[in-house]
Short mmCIF file of C-alpha atoms and ligand atoms in Angstrom, two decimals:
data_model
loop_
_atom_site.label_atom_id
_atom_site.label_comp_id
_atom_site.label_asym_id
_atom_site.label_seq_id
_atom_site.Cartn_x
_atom_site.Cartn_y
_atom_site.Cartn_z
CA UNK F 1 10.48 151.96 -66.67
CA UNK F 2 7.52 150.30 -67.92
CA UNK F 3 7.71 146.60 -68.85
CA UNK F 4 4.91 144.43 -69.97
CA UNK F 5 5.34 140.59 -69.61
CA UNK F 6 3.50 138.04 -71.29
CA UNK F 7 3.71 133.88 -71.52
CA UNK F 8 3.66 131.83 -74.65
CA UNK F 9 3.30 128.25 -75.99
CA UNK F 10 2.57 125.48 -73.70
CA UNK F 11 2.25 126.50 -70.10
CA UNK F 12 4.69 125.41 -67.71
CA UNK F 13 5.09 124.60 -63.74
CA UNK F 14 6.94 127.84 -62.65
CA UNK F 15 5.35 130.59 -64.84
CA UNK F 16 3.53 131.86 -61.71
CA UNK F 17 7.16 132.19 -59.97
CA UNK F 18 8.50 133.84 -63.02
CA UNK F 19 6.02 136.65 -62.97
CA UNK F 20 6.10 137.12 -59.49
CA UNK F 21 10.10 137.43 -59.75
CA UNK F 22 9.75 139.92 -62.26
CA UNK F 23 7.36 142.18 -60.37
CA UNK F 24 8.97 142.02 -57.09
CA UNK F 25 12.47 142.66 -58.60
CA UNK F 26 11.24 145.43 -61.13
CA UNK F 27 8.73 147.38 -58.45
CA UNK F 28 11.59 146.72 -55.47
CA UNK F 29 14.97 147.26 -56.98
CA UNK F 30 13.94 149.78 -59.80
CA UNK F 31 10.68 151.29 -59.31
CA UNK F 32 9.43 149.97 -62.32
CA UNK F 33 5.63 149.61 -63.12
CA UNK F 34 4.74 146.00 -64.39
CA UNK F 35 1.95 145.17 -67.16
CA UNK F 36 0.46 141.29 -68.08
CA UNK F 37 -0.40 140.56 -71.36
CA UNK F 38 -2.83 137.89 -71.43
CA UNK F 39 -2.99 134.76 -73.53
CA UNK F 40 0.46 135.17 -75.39
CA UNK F 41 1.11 136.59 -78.42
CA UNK F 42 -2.40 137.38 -78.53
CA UNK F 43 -2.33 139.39 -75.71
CA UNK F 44 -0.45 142.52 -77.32
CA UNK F 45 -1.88 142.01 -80.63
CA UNK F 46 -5.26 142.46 -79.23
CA UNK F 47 -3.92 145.09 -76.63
CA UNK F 48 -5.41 142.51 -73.75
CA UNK F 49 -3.75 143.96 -70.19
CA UNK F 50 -3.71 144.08 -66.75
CA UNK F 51 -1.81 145.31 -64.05
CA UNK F 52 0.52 143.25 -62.13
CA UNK F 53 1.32 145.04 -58.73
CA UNK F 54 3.07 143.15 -55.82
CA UNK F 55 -0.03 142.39 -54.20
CA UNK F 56 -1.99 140.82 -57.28
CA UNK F 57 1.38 138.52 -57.62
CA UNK F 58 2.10 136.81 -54.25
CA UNK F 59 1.00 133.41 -52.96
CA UNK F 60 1.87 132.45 -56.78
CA UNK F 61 5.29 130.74 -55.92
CA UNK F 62 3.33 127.22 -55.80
CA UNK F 63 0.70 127.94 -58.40
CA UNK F 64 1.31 125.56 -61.29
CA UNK F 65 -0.23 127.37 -64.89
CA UNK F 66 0.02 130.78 -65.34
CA UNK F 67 -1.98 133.89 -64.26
CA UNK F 68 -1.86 135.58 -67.76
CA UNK F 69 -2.90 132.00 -69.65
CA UNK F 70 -1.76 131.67 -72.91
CA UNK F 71 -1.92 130.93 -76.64
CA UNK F 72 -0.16 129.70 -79.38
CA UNK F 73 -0.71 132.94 -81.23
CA UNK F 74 2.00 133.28 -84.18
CA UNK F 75 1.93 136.97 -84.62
CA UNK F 76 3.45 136.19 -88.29
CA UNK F 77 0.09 134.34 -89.18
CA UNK F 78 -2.06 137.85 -88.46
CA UNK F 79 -2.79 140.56 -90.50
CA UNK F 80 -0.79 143.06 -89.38
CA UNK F 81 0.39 140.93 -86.26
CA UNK F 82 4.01 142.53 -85.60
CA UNK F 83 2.85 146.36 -86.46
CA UNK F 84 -0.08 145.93 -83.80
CA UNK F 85 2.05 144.30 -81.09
CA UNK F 86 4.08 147.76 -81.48
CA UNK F 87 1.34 150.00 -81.38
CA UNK F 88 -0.46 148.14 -78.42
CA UNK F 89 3.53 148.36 -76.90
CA UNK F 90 3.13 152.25 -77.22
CA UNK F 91 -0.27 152.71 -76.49
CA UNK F 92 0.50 151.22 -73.12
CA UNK F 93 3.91 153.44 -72.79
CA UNK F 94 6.03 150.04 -72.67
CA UNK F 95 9.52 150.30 -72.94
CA UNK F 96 10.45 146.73 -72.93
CA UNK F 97 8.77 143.14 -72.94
CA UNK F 98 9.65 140.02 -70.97
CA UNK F 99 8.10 136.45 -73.05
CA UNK F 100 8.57 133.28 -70.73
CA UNK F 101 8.25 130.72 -73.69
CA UNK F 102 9.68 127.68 -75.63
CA UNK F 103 10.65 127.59 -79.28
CA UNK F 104 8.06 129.20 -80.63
CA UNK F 105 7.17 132.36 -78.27
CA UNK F 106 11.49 133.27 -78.50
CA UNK F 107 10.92 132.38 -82.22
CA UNK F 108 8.59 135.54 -82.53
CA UNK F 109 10.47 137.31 -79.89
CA UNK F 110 13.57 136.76 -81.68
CA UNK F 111 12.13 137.72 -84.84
CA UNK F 112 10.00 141.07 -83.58
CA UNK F 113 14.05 142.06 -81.80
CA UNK F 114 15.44 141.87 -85.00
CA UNK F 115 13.53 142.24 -88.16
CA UNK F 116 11.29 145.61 -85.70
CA UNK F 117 13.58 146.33 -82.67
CA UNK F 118 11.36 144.99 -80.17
CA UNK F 119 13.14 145.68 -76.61
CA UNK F 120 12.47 141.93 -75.72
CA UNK F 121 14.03 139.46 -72.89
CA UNK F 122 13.29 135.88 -73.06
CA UNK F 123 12.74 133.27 -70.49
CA UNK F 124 13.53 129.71 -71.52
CA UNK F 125 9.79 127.83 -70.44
CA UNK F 126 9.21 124.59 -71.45
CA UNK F 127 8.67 121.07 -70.42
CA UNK F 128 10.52 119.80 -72.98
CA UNK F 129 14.01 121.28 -71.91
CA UNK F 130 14.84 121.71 -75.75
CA UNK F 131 15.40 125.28 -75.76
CA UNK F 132 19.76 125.86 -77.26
CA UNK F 133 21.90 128.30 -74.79
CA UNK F 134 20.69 126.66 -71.48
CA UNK F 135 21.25 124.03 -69.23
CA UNK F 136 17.42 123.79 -68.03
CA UNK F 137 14.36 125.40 -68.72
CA UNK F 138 12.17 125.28 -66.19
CA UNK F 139 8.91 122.80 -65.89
CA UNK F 140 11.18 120.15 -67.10
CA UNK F 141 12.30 119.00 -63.28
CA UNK F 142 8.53 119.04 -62.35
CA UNK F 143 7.60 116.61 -65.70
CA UNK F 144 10.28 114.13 -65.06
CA UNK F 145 9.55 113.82 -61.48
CA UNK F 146 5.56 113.16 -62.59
CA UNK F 147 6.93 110.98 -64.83
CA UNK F 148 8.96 109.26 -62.34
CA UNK F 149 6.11 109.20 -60.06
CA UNK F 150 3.72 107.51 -62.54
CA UNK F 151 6.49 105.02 -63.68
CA UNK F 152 6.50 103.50 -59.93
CA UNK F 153 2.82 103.57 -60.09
CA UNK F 154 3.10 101.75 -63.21
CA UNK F 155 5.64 98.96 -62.32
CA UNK F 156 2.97 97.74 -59.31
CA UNK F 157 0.36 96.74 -61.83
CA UNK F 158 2.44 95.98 -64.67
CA UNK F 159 4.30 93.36 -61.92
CA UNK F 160 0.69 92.09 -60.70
CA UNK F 161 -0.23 91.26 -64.06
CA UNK F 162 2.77 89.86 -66.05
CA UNK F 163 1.92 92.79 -68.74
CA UNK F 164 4.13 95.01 -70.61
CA UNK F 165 3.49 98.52 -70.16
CA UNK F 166 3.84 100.78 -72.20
CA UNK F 167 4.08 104.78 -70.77
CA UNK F 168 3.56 107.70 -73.40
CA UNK F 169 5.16 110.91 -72.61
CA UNK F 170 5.84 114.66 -73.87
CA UNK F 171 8.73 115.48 -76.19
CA UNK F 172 7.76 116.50 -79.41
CA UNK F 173 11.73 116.75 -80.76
CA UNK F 174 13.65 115.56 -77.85
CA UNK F 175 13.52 113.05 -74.97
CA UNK F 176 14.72 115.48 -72.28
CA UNK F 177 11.56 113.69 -70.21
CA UNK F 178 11.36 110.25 -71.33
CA UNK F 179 15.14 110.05 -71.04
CA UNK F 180 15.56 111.66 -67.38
CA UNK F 181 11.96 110.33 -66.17
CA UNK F 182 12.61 106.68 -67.71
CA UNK F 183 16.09 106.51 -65.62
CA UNK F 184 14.57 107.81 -62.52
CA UNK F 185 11.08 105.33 -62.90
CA UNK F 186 13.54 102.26 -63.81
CA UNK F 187 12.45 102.16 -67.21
CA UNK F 188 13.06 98.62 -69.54
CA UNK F 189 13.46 100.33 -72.94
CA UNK F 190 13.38 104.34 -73.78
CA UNK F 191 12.31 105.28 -77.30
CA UNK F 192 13.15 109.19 -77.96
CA UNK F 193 12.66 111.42 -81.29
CA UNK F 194 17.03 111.23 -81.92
CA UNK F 195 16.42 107.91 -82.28
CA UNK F 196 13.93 105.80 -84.75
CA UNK F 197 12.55 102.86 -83.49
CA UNK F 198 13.72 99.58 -84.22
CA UNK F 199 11.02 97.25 -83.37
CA UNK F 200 13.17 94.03 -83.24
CA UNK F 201 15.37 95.79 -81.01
CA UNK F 202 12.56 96.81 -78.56
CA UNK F 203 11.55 93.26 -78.71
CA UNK F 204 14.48 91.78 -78.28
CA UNK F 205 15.16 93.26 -75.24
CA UNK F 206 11.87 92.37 -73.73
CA UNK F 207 11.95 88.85 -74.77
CA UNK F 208 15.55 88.64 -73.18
CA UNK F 209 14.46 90.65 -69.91
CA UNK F 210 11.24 87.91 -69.50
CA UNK F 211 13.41 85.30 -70.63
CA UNK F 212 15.96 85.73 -67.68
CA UNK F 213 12.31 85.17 -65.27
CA UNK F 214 11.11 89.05 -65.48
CA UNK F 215 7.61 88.74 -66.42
CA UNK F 216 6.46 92.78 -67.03
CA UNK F 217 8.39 95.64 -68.36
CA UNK F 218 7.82 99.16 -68.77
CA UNK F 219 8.44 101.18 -71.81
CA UNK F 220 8.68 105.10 -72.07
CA UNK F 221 8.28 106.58 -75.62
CA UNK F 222 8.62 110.24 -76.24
CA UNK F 223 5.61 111.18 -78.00
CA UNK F 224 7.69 112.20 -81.10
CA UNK F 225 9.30 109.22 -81.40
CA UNK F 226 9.07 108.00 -84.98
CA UNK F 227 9.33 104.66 -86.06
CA UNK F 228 11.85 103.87 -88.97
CA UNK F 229 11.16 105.34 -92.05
CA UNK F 230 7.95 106.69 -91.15
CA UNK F 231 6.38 109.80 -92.49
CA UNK F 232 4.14 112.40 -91.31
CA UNK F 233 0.88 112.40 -92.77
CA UNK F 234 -0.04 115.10 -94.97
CA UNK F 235 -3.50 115.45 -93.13
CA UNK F 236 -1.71 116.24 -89.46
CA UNK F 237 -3.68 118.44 -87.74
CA UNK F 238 -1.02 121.40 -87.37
CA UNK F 239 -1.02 124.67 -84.97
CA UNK F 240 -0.25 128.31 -86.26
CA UNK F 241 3.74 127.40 -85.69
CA UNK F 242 3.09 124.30 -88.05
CA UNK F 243 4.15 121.45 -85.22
CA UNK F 244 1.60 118.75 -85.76
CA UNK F 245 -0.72 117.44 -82.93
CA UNK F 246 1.30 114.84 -81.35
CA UNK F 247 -0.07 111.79 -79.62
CA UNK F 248 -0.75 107.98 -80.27
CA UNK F 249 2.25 106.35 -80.46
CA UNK F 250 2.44 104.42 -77.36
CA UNK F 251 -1.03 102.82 -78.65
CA UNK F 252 0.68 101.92 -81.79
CA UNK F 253 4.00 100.44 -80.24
CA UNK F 254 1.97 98.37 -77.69
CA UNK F 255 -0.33 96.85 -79.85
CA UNK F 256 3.38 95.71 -82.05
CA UNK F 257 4.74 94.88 -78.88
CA UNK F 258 1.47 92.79 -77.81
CA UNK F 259 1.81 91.07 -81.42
CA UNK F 260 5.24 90.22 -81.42
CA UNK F 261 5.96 89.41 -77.70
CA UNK F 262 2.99 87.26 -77.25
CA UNK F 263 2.81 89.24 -73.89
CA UNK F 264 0.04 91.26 -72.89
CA UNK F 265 0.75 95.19 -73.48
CA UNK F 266 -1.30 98.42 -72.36
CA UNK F 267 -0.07 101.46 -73.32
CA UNK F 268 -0.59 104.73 -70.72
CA UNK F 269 -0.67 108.30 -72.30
CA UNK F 270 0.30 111.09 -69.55
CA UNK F 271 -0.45 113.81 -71.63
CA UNK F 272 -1.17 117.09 -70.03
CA UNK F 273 -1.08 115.71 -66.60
CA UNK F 274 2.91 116.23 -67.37
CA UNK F 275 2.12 120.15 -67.24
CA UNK F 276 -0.38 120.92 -64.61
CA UNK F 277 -0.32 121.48 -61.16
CA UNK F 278 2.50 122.96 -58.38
CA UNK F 279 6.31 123.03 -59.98
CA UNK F 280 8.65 121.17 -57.59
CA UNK F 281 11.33 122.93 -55.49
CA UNK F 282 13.99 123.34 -58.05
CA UNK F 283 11.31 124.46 -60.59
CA UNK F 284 10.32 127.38 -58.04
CA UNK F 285 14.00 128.46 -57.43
CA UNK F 286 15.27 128.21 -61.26
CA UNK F 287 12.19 130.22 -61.99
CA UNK F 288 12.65 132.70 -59.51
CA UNK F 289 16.27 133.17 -60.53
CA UNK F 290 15.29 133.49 -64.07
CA UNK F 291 12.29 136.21 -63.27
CA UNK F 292 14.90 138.45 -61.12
CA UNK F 293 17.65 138.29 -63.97
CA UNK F 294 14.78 138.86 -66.78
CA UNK F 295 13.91 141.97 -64.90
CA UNK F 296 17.42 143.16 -64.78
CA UNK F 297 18.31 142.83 -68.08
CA UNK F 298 15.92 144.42 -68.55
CA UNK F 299 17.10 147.76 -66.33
CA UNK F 300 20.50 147.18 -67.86
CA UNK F 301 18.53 147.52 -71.56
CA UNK F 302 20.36 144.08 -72.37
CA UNK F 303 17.60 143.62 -74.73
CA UNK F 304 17.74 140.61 -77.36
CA UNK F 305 18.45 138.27 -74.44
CA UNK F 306 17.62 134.92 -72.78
CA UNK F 307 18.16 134.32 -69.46
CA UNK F 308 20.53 130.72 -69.11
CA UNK F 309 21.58 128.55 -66.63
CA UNK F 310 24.78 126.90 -67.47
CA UNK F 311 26.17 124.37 -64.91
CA UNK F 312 24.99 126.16 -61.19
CA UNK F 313 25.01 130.06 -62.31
CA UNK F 314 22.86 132.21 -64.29
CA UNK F 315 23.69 134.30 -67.20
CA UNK F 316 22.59 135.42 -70.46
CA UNK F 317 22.52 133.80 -74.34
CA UNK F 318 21.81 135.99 -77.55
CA UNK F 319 17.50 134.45 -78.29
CA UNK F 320 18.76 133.88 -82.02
CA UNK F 321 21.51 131.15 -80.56
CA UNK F 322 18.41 129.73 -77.87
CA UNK F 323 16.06 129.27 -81.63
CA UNK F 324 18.45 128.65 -84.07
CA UNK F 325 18.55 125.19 -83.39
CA UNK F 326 16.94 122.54 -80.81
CA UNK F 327 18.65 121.13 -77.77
CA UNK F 328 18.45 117.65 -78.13
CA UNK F 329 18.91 115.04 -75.92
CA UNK F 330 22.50 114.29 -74.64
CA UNK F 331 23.14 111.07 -76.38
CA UNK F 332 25.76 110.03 -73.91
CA UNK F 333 22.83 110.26 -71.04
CA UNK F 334 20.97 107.61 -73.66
CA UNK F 335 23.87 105.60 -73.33
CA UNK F 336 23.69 105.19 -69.59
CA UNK F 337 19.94 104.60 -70.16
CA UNK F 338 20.42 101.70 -72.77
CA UNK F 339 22.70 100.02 -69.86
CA UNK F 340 19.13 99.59 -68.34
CA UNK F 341 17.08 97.77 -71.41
CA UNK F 342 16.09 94.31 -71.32
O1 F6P E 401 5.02 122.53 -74.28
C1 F6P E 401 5.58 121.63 -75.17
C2 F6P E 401 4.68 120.46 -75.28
O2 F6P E 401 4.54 120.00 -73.99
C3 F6P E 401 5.11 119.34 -76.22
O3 F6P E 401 5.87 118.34 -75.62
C4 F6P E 401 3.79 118.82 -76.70
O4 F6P E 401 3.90 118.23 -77.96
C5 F6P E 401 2.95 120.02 -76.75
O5 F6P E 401 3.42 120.87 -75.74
C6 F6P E 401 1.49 119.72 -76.60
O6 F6P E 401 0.82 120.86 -76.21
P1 F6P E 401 -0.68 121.22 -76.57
O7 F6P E 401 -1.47 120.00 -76.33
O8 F6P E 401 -0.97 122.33 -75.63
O9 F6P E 401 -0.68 121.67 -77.98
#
């Protein structure tokens, strides 16, 4: 066979591991040949390639990123966009197509499978863990534990200075990482997109927690966190998928916090440092597992797939039931958070 692979959306610690998997498995097992498409959806709408051999894939297990970059390309938004990711499929004598992506990237790929019978495979990649079907996606375990990380970094100078902090995080529709990286960094209120914010009850909590003779506290808010009947501005700036560009609510809920605590507040924003560099351990081996099973799938012509993990084994969802709707966050693992606050 030939297979082409690309990666969508927002890159993800454990991409590298995920193409590597795919070659090894696919040259090894099956004597496959192996194609990148670079930059996403862009990459076989453009008809931008290049081999991937064994060689040109090892020493990628710890690489954070993603040697074929990526875009948020929506091929629905280009002239022509589905039609030329066909052609560019035949013109490079592809029989199938592996897409490591969130929402979006299976979006397309769930779309192209069944509205131009694409021979596609998914693999659930995002930080955000809010892809439907799976347990995990990878890059989440490496967030939360930089989360974690900057949390204890955090609660040193917040302590030193009697100030509330306040930590921004990723999470544009769930709060996968500020619920999992607030419990792990000993977080003193979580604010997550399931939940508006209720500003007396943030405040509450941190009056009562300095009140009982703890004089700093540290706040994680998802960056999608909304506040209570709040709207989003007409004038968003919005990507080709039509998610707005998130960021600038921890500023907001400090400067509240500062005005109605009386306590001095800073707000942090981790941003993209929550996707870069080397994926942890468990990354490395859920990714791995996920590139071998992509590339059988594959060789089995299971096509229309996602590879899962549900509880500690691997196997395969339908993409339409991974898109169809977001995972949210596990409000009973917000419970156990809340037994934290204040
Ligand atoms: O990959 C998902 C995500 O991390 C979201 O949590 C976040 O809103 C978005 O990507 C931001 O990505 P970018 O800055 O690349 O548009």
């Amino acid at each position: 066979m030939r297979i082409g692979i690309l990666t969508g959306g927002g890159d993800c610690p454990g991409t590298n591991a995920v193409i590597r998997a795919i070659v090894r498995r696919s040259i090894k097992e099956y004597s496959s040949e192996v194609v990148g498409f670079l930059e996403g959806w862009r990459g076989p709408i453009q008809n931008i390639v290049m081999p991937l051999t064994m060689n040109a894939t090892g020493g990628l297990i710890h690489r954070g990123g993603t040697i074929l970059r990526t875009s948020r390309t929506n091929p629905f938004k280009v002239e022509r966009g589905p039609e030329r990711v066909l052609e560019n499929m035949e013109k490079n004598r592809l029989d199938a197509l592996i897409a490591a992506g969130g929402e979006d990237t299976c979006g397309v790929a769930n779309r192209l499978h069944l509205e131009y019978n694409l021979n596609v495979v998914c693999v659930p990649q995002t930080i955000d863990n809010d892809l439907n079907g799976t347990d995990f996606t990878y890059g989440f375990d490496t967030s939360v534990n930089i989360v974690a990380e900057a949390l204890d970094r955090l609660h040193t100078t917040a302590e030193s200075h009697n100030r509330v902090l306040v930590c921004e995080v990723m999470g544009r529709h769930a709060g996968w990482i500020a619920c999992y990286g607030g419990i792990a960094g000993g977080a003193d209120f979580i604010l997550v997109p399931e939940k508006p914010i209720n500003v007396a009850e943030v405040v509450g909590a941190i009056k009562q927690r300095h009140a009982r003779g703890r004089d700093f506290s540290i706040v994680v808010v998802a960056e999608g966190s909304k506040f209570e009947n709040e709207e989003v501005s007409p004038d968003a700036v919005r990507d080709a998928f039509g998610h707005e560009r998130l960021g600038g609510i921890g500023d907001r809920l400090a400067k509240i916090i500062e005005k109605e605590t009386g306590f001095e507040t800073r707000a942090t924003i981790l941003g993209h440092i929550q996707r870069g560099g080397s994926p942890t351990a468990f990354d490395r081996v859920l990714a791995t597992r996920f590139g071998v099973l992509a590339s059988d799938l594959v060789h089995q012509k299971k096509f229309g797939r996602m590879v899962a993990l549900q509880g500690t084994k691997l196997t395969d969802v339908p993409i339409s039931e991974a898109v169809d709707k977001l995972k949210t966050l596990d409000m009973d693992l917000y419970k156990t958070a809340e037994v934290f606050f204040g």
